[in-house]
Coordinates of C-alpha atoms in Angstrom, one line a residue:
M15 CA 0.0 0.0 0.0
G16 CA 2.9 2.3 -0.4
T17 CA 5.1 4.0 2.3
K18 CA 3.6 4.4 5.7
R19 CA 3.3 8.0 6.8
T20 CA 3.0 9.3 10.3
V21 CA 0.4 12.0 9.4
A22 CA -2.2 12.9 11.9
R23 CA -5.7 12.1 10.7
R24 CA -8.1 15.0 10.4
L25 CA -10.9 13.7 8.2
F26 CA -11.1 10.1 9.5
G27 CA -12.7 9.5 12.9
T28 CA -13.1 6.1 14.7
D29 CA -15.5 4.9 12.0
G30 CA -14.5 6.7 8.8
I31 CA -15.5 10.2 7.7
R32 CA -18.9 11.5 8.7
G33 CA -20.9 14.7 8.6
V34 CA -23.9 16.5 7.1
A35 CA -24.3 15.6 3.4
N36 CA -23.2 18.4 1.1
I37 CA -21.4 20.3 3.8
E38 CA -17.6 19.8 4.2
P39 CA -16.2 17.3 4.7
M40 CA -19.1 15.3 3.2
T41 CA -19.2 17.0 -0.2
A42 CA -18.8 15.7 -3.7
E43 CA -15.6 17.6 -4.2
T44 CA -14.0 15.9 -1.1
A45 CA -15.4 12.5 -2.1
L46 CA -13.7 12.9 -5.5
R47 CA -10.4 13.8 -4.0
L48 CA -10.8 10.9 -1.5
G49 CA -11.4 8.5 -4.3
R50 CA -8.3 9.6 -6.2
A51 CA -6.1 9.4 -3.1
A52 CA -7.5 6.0 -2.0
A53 CA -7.1 4.6 -5.5
H54 CA -3.4 5.6 -5.5
V55 CA -2.8 4.1 -2.0
F56 CA -4.5 0.8 -2.9
R57 CA -2.7 0.3 -6.2
R58 CA 0.4 -1.8 -5.6
D59 CA 1.5 -2.9 -9.1
A60 CA 0.7 -2.4 -12.8
R61 CA -2.3 -4.8 -12.9
R62 CA -5.9 -3.7 -13.0
H63 CA -7.3 -3.0 -9.6
K64 CA -10.9 -2.9 -8.4
I65 CA -12.8 -1.4 -5.5
I66 CA -16.3 -2.2 -4.3
I67 CA -18.8 0.6 -3.4
G68 CA -21.9 -0.1 -1.4
K69 CA -24.3 2.3 0.4
D70 CA -27.3 2.5 2.6
T71 CA -30.7 4.0 1.6
R72 CA -30.0 7.7 2.2
I73 CA -30.9 10.1 -0.7
S74 CA -27.4 11.5 -0.6
G75 CA -25.9 8.1 -1.4
Y76 CA -26.2 8.8 -5.1
L77 CA -24.1 11.9 -4.8
F78 CA -21.2 10.2 -3.0
E79 CA -21.4 7.0 -5.1
S80 CA -21.0 9.0 -8.3
A81 CA -18.2 11.2 -6.9
L82 CA -16.2 8.2 -5.5
T83 CA -16.6 6.3 -8.7
A84 CA -15.3 9.2 -10.7
G85 CA -12.3 9.5 -8.4
F86 CA -11.4 5.8 -8.6
C87 CA -11.9 5.6 -12.3
S88 CA -9.8 8.8 -12.9
M89 CA -6.9 6.9 -11.3
G90 CA -7.3 3.8 -13.5
V91 CA -9.1 1.7 -10.9
D92 CA -12.3 -0.3 -11.8
V93 CA -15.4 0.1 -9.6
L94 CA -17.9 -2.6 -8.6
L95 CA -21.2 -1.1 -7.7
V96 CA -23.6 -3.1 -5.5
G97 CA -26.2 -0.6 -4.4
P98 CA -27.8 -0.6 -1.0
M99 CA -26.1 -3.3 1.1
P100 CA -25.4 -3.8 4.8
T101 CA -21.9 -2.7 5.9
P102 CA -20.9 -6.3 6.8
A103 CA -21.9 -7.4 3.3
I104 CA -19.3 -5.1 1.8
A105 CA -16.7 -6.5 4.1
F106 CA -17.6 -10.0 2.9
L107 CA -17.9 -9.1 -0.8
T108 CA -14.5 -7.3 -0.7
R109 CA -12.9 -10.7 0.3
S110 CA -15.2 -12.8 -1.9
L111 CA -14.7 -10.8 -5.1
R112 CA -11.0 -10.3 -4.3
A113 CA -11.2 -6.6 -4.5
D114 CA -8.4 -4.3 -3.4
A115 CA -10.7 -2.4 -1.0
G116 CA -14.4 -1.9 -0.2
V117 CA -16.2 1.4 0.5
V118 CA -19.4 1.9 2.5
I119 CA -21.4 5.1 2.1
S120 CA -23.4 5.3 5.3
A121 CA -23.8 7.3 8.5
S122 CA -25.0 4.1 10.3
H123 CA -27.6 5.1 13.0
N124 CA -27.6 8.8 12.2
A125 CA -30.5 10.7 10.6
Y126 CA -30.9 10.8 6.8
Q127 CA -29.3 14.3 6.4
D128 CA -25.9 12.9 7.5
N129 CA -23.7 10.6 5.6
G130 CA -20.3 9.0 5.9
I131 CA -17.6 7.0 4.0
K132 CA -15.6 4.2 5.5
F133 CA -13.2 1.7 3.9
F134 CA -12.4 -2.0 4.3
A135 CA -9.0 -3.4 3.3
E136 CA -8.8 -6.4 1.0
S137 CA -8.8 -8.6 4.1
G138 CA -12.3 -7.4 5.0
F139 CA -11.1 -5.5 8.1
K140 CA -11.3 -1.8 8.6
L141 CA -8.2 0.2 7.6
P142 CA -5.5 0.8 10.2
D143 CA -4.9 4.4 11.3
E144 CA -1.7 4.8 9.3
V145 CA -3.4 3.8 6.0
E146 CA -6.2 6.4 6.6
A147 CA -3.5 9.0 7.3
E148 CA -1.7 8.1 4.1
I149 CA -4.9 8.6 2.1
E150 CA -5.4 12.0 3.8
H151 CA -1.8 12.9 2.8
Y152 CA -2.4 12.3 -0.8
M153 CA -5.6 14.2 -0.7
N154 CA -3.9 17.3 0.4
D155 CA -0.3 17.5 -0.9
G156 CA -1.1 18.0 -4.6
A157 CA 1.1 15.1 -5.7
L158 CA -1.7 13.4 -7.6
D159 CA -2.7 16.4 -9.6
A160 CA -0.6 15.4 -12.5
V161 CA -1.5 11.7 -12.4
R162 CA -4.1 11.4 -15.2
P163 CA -4.4 8.0 -16.9
T164 CA -5.8 8.3 -20.4
A165 CA -7.3 6.2 -23.2
D166 CA -7.8 2.6 -22.1
A167 CA -5.9 3.2 -18.8
V168 CA -8.9 4.9 -17.1
G169 CA -11.1 2.8 -14.9
K170 CA -14.5 1.3 -15.7
A171 CA -17.6 0.8 -13.5
F172 CA -19.6 -2.4 -13.3
R173 CA -22.9 -3.1 -11.5
I174 CA -22.8 -6.5 -9.6
D175 CA -26.4 -7.7 -9.9
D176 CA -26.0 -10.8 -7.7
A177 CA -24.3 -9.1 -4.7
L178 CA -27.4 -9.5 -2.5
G179 CA -27.7 -13.2 -3.3
R180 CA -24.0 -13.7 -2.5
Y181 CA -24.4 -12.2 0.9
N182 CA -27.7 -14.1 1.5
V183 CA -25.9 -17.4 1.0
F184 CA -22.9 -16.3 3.1
V185 CA -24.9 -15.1 6.1
K186 CA -27.1 -18.2 6.2
Q187 CA -24.0 -20.4 6.8
A188 CA -24.0 -19.0 10.3
F189 CA -27.2 -20.9 11.1
P190 CA -26.5 -24.6 11.7
R191 CA -27.8 -26.8 8.9
E192 CA -29.3 -29.3 11.3
L193 CA -31.7 -26.6 12.7
T194 CA -34.7 -24.8 11.3
L195 CA -36.7 -21.7 12.0
E196 CA -40.0 -23.4 11.0
G197 CA -42.7 -22.4 13.5
V198 CA -40.6 -19.5 14.9
R199 CA -42.4 -16.1 14.8
I200 CA -40.0 -13.3 14.3
A201 CA -40.6 -9.6 14.2
I202 CA -37.9 -7.5 12.5
D203 CA -37.4 -3.7 12.1
C204 CA -34.9 -2.9 9.3
A205 CA -34.9 0.9 10.0
H206 CA -35.7 1.6 6.4
G207 CA -32.0 0.9 5.9
A208 CA -29.5 -1.2 4.0
A209 CA -30.9 -4.6 5.1
Y210 CA -34.6 -3.9 4.2
R211 CA -34.6 -6.7 1.6
V212 CA -32.0 -9.2 2.6
A213 CA -32.9 -9.6 6.3
P214 CA -36.5 -10.6 6.0
E215 CA -35.6 -12.7 3.0
V216 CA -32.9 -14.7 4.9
L217 CA -35.2 -15.4 7.8
Q218 CA -38.1 -16.5 5.6
E219 CA -35.8 -18.8 3.6
L220 CA -34.8 -20.5 6.9
G221 CA -38.4 -21.2 7.6
A222 CA -39.5 -18.4 10.0
T223 CA -42.8 -16.6 10.0
V224 CA -41.6 -13.0 9.6
F225 CA -43.4 -9.8 10.6
A226 CA -41.4 -6.9 9.1
R227 CA -41.4 -3.2 9.5
G228 CA -38.9 -0.5 8.4
V229 CA -38.7 -2.0 5.0
D230 CA -40.0 0.9 2.8
P231 CA -37.0 3.2 2.4
D232 CA -37.7 6.5 0.6
G233 CA -34.2 8.1 1.1
L234 CA -35.5 10.2 3.9
N235 CA -36.9 7.8 6.5
I236 CA -33.8 5.8 7.5
N237 CA -33.5 5.5 11.3
N238 CA -36.5 7.7 11.7
Q239 CA -38.2 6.6 15.0
C240 CA -37.3 3.0 14.1
G241 CA -34.5 0.4 14.2
A242 CA -32.0 -0.2 16.9
L243 CA -32.1 3.3 18.4
H244 CA -35.9 3.4 18.6
P245 CA -37.1 -0.1 19.7
A246 CA -40.5 0.9 20.9
P247 CA -42.4 0.2 17.6
L248 CA -40.7 -3.2 17.5
Q249 CA -41.7 -3.9 21.1
E250 CA -45.3 -3.1 20.1
L251 CA -45.1 -5.4 17.0
V252 CA -43.7 -8.3 19.0
R253 CA -46.6 -8.1 21.5
R254 CA -49.2 -7.6 18.8
E255 CA -48.1 -10.6 16.6
R256 CA -47.1 -12.8 19.6
A257 CA -43.6 -13.1 18.2
Q258 CA -40.9 -15.1 20.0
I259 CA -38.2 -12.6 19.3
G260 CA -37.8 -9.1 17.8
I261 CA -34.8 -7.9 15.8
A262 CA -34.0 -4.2 15.5
L263 CA -31.2 -3.4 13.0
D264 CA -29.7 0.1 12.5
G265 CA -29.4 1.9 9.2
D266 CA -26.3 0.0 7.9
A267 CA -27.2 -3.3 9.7
D268 CA -23.9 -3.8 11.4
R269 CA -25.6 -4.0 14.8
A270 CA -28.8 -5.3 16.3
I271 CA -30.8 -4.9 19.5
F272 CA -33.3 -7.6 20.4
V273 CA -36.7 -7.8 22.0
D274 CA -37.8 -10.9 24.0
E275 CA -41.3 -12.5 23.7
T276 CA -42.6 -10.3 26.6
G277 CA -41.6 -7.1 24.7
E278 CA -38.6 -6.3 26.8
V279 CA -35.4 -5.0 25.2
V280 CA -32.3 -7.2 25.2
D281 CA -29.0 -5.2 24.5
G282 CA -25.6 -6.2 23.3
D283 CA -24.2 -7.1 26.7
A284 CA -27.0 -9.7 27.3
V285 CA -26.4 -11.1 23.8
L286 CA -22.7 -11.4 24.5
A287 CA -23.5 -13.3 27.7
I288 CA -25.8 -15.7 25.9
L289 CA -23.4 -16.3 22.9
A290 CA -20.4 -16.7 25.2
D291 CA -22.3 -19.3 27.3
E292 CA -23.1 -21.3 24.1
L293 CA -19.5 -21.2 23.0
L294 CA -18.3 -22.3 26.4
V295 CA -20.7 -25.3 26.4
Y296 CA -19.1 -26.5 23.1
E297 CA -15.6 -25.4 24.3
R298 CA -15.3 -22.9 21.4
L299 CA -14.8 -19.6 23.2
K300 CA -11.1 -19.0 22.4
D301 CA -9.0 -18.3 25.5
R302 CA -12.3 -18.3 27.4
T303 CA -12.3 -14.5 26.8
V304 CA -14.8 -12.0 25.6
V305 CA -13.7 -8.5 24.4
A306 CA -16.0 -5.6 25.1
T307 CA -15.7 -1.8 25.8
V308 CA -15.4 0.2 29.0
M309 CA -19.2 0.8 28.7
S310 CA -20.3 -2.8 29.0
N311 CA -22.2 -3.5 32.2
L312 CA -20.4 -5.1 35.2
G313 CA -23.1 -7.8 35.1
L314 CA -21.6 -9.1 31.9
E315 CA -18.2 -9.4 33.6
I316 CA -19.6 -11.2 36.6
A317 CA -21.7 -13.6 34.5
L318 CA -18.6 -14.6 32.5
R319 CA -16.5 -14.9 35.7
E320 CA -19.1 -17.3 37.2
R321 CA -18.7 -19.5 34.1
G322 CA -14.9 -19.5 34.3
A323 CA -14.4 -16.9 31.6
R324 CA -13.2 -13.3 31.6
L325 CA -14.0 -10.0 30.0
V326 CA -11.3 -7.8 28.5
R327 CA -12.2 -4.1 28.1
V328 CA -11.1 -1.6 25.4
P329 CA -12.0 2.0 24.6
V330 CA -15.5 2.7 23.1
G331 CA -15.6 1.8 19.4
D332 CA -16.1 -1.5 17.5
R333 CA -12.8 -1.0 15.7
Y334 CA -10.9 -1.2 19.1
V335 CA -12.9 -4.4 19.9
V336 CA -11.8 -6.0 16.6
E337 CA -8.2 -4.8 17.0
E338 CA -7.9 -6.5 20.5
M339 CA -9.6 -9.6 19.2
R340 CA -7.2 -9.9 16.4
R341 CA -4.2 -9.2 18.6
T342 CA -5.2 -11.9 21.2
G343 CA -6.9 -14.4 19.0
C344 CA -10.3 -14.1 20.6
N345 CA -13.4 -14.9 18.6
L346 CA -16.2 -13.1 20.5
G347 CA -16.5 -9.4 21.3
G348 CA -18.8 -6.5 21.0
E349 CA -20.5 -3.4 22.5
Q350 CA -23.5 -2.7 24.7
S351 CA -25.0 -0.8 21.7
G352 CA -25.4 -4.1 19.7
H353 CA -22.2 -4.4 17.7
V354 CA -21.3 -8.0 18.1
V355 CA -18.2 -9.4 16.4
L356 CA -18.0 -13.1 15.6
L357 CA -14.6 -13.6 14.1
D358 CA -15.3 -17.2 13.3
H359 CA -17.8 -16.0 10.8
S360 CA -17.1 -12.4 9.8
T361 CA -14.5 -9.6 10.1
T362 CA -16.8 -7.0 11.4
G363 CA -20.1 -6.5 13.4
D364 CA -23.1 -7.9 11.6
G365 CA -26.6 -7.5 13.0
L366 CA -28.2 -10.2 10.9
L367 CA -25.4 -12.7 11.5
T368 CA -25.7 -12.0 15.3
A369 CA -29.5 -12.6 15.1
L370 CA -28.9 -16.0 13.4
R371 CA -26.5 -17.1 16.0
L372 CA -28.8 -16.0 18.8
L373 CA -31.8 -17.8 17.1
A374 CA -29.7 -20.9 16.9
V375 CA -29.3 -20.9 20.7
L376 CA -33.1 -20.4 21.2
V377 CA -34.0 -23.2 18.8
R378 CA -31.3 -25.6 20.1
R379 CA -32.1 -25.1 23.8
Q380 CA -35.9 -24.6 23.3
R381 CA -35.9 -21.8 25.9
P382 CA -37.4 -18.3 25.4
L383 CA -35.2 -15.3 25.2
S384 CA -36.7 -13.9 28.4
E385 CA -35.2 -16.9 30.2
L386 CA -31.9 -16.9 28.5
R387 CA -31.2 -13.3 29.2
Q388 CA -31.4 -14.1 32.9
M389 CA -27.9 -15.6 32.8
M390 CA -26.7 -12.0 33.1
T391 CA -27.9 -9.8 36.0
R392 CA -27.7 -6.1 35.0
F393 CA -26.1 -3.8 37.6
P394 CA -27.7 -0.4 38.2
Q395 CA -25.7 2.3 36.4
R396 CA -25.6 6.1 36.4
L397 CA -23.7 8.5 34.3
V398 CA -23.2 12.2 35.1
N399 CA -21.4 14.8 33.0
V400 CA -19.5 17.4 35.0
P401 CA -18.3 20.6 33.2
V402 CA -14.6 21.3 33.8
K403 CA -12.3 24.3 33.2
Q404 CA -9.5 22.3 31.7
R405 CA -8.6 18.7 30.9
R406 CA -6.1 18.0 33.6
E407 CA -4.8 14.5 34.1
L408 CA -6.6 13.2 37.1
N409 CA -3.5 11.8 38.7
T410 CA -2.3 15.4 38.9
V411 CA -5.3 16.4 41.0
P412 CA -4.8 14.3 44.1
A413 CA -7.9 15.6 45.9
V414 CA -10.1 14.2 43.1
Q415 CA -8.1 11.0 42.5
R416 CA -8.3 10.1 46.2
V417 CA -12.1 10.2 46.2
I418 CA -12.2 8.1 43.0
D419 CA -9.8 5.5 44.5
A420 CA -11.8 5.4 47.8
V421 CA -15.1 4.8 46.0
A422 CA -13.5 2.1 43.8
N423 CA -12.0 0.4 46.9
R424 CA -15.3 0.4 48.7
L425 CA -17.1 -1.2 45.8
G426 CA -14.4 -3.8 45.2
D427 CA -15.3 -6.4 42.6
R428 CA -19.1 -5.9 43.1
G429 CA -19.0 -2.4 41.6
R430 CA -17.2 -0.3 39.0
V431 CA -16.1 3.3 38.6
L432 CA -15.2 4.9 35.2
V433 CA -14.2 8.6 35.1
R434 CA -13.1 9.9 31.6
Y435 CA -13.1 13.1 29.6
S436 CA -15.5 13.6 26.8
G437 CA -13.8 13.5 23.4
T438 CA -15.7 16.5 22.1
E439 CA -16.8 18.6 25.0
P440 CA -15.3 20.2 28.2
L441 CA -16.9 17.5 30.3
L442 CA -15.7 14.9 32.7
R443 CA -18.0 11.8 32.6
V444 CA -18.5 9.9 35.9
M445 CA -20.1 6.5 35.6
V446 CA -20.7 4.1 38.5
E447 CA -22.2 0.6 38.7
A448 CA -23.1 -1.2 41.8
E449 CA -25.6 -3.7 43.1
Q450 CA -28.0 -1.2 44.6
L451 CA -29.2 2.0 43.0
D452 CA -28.9 4.1 46.1
Q453 CA -25.3 3.0 46.5
V454 CA -24.7 4.1 42.8
D455 CA -26.3 7.5 43.4
A456 CA -24.2 8.1 46.6
C457 CA -20.9 7.1 44.8
V458 CA -21.6 9.3 41.7
D459 CA -22.5 12.3 43.9
E460 CA -19.4 11.9 46.0
I461 CA -17.1 11.9 43.0
A462 CA -19.0 14.6 41.1
Q463 CA -18.8 16.9 44.2
A464 CA -15.0 16.5 44.3
I465 CA -14.7 17.3 40.6
R466 CA -16.9 20.4 41.0
K467 CA -14.8 21.6 43.9
H468 CA -11.4 21.2 42.3
L469 CA -11.9 21.1 38.5
A470 CA -15.4 22.4 37.5
T471 CA -16.4 25.8 36.0

């Protein structure tokens, strides 16, 4: 991929580039330059190269699809267009079609007026920071202005008509062949997003009776009071249709939140506990370890500990979960928000794949989700944001650090304290988990009071 450059990333965040569509950095002009720079970075020899472009259902997807295509083709790289597809489908297709990279045009769970661009390497994993920095370098230094392939050296664009079918076949492999969903009533909310066709189709082909909503995208209604961030309509659908499970995907379908047969929400932590237990039964949980973020509930950690497994925590963001899993060889990880990564099956979070693995547990054990979720007892949690004058390292403010340490020592292994600065605002976030809510409130107030006295505005 060329020479590594230690250039600070300004455009790329933890999950690609994102913003309001048609306002910098999410403009056609920037997308064109991004396409040219990325094409240059991904070209490694004189052969023809190809990059896949997929998108969700936002109206602005056309704008960025065309701009990126022009940028890639102008650098002599061919483009494979697959249209609206889940983010994990692009990761799979990049590997399956042996492309040099994959691009997803999506702002995930954001409202329709936003959009974003993220890349997958040929391996199907998200790009490392240094490659994103290299792409930014070539966008800004003018070195590519004179690189203009002509005649038959310019790239071509092709539409891949069977992309949805390829992903359909791939994702169904995650559901054991000896099992069936016949007789299972499933409600699903596709958020008017990228999985609006493929998710109901896969579940029906496996035998389920499917009640679908959020499957009528118009370019403007993606994530609008539906999907993983707004489960209330799905809860109502589950109760009305007497479904055994509800599945709520987000706009690009890389995560899922579930609803049990009583209409109660089941988040990513509970799903990780259930899937970890299943892997432990069959001795397939590698290193008996699950990777999650600092925001996962202490109840997950204790549930794993009671089963002889452990939880490793990383910073918030599914890319950090995947990085730690790859580094340590773990095969299960995820976030409370519903990103679940099953490295035995996929290189990234996949809401539909997660649903199939969870459904396999329900069918195999013949137990309802409301019962399975009880293997993890959620600890009460409270988060308070305290405004601060400046972002001083807490170990340089002994009066505050002493209070934090004292609270943590009192809670021991039956509680948890997390104090961290906001990445975007002058706030210090105080989060406490403990067995009793009044205990949580007292601990949060004690720490917040110390911060206000010594650091706050």
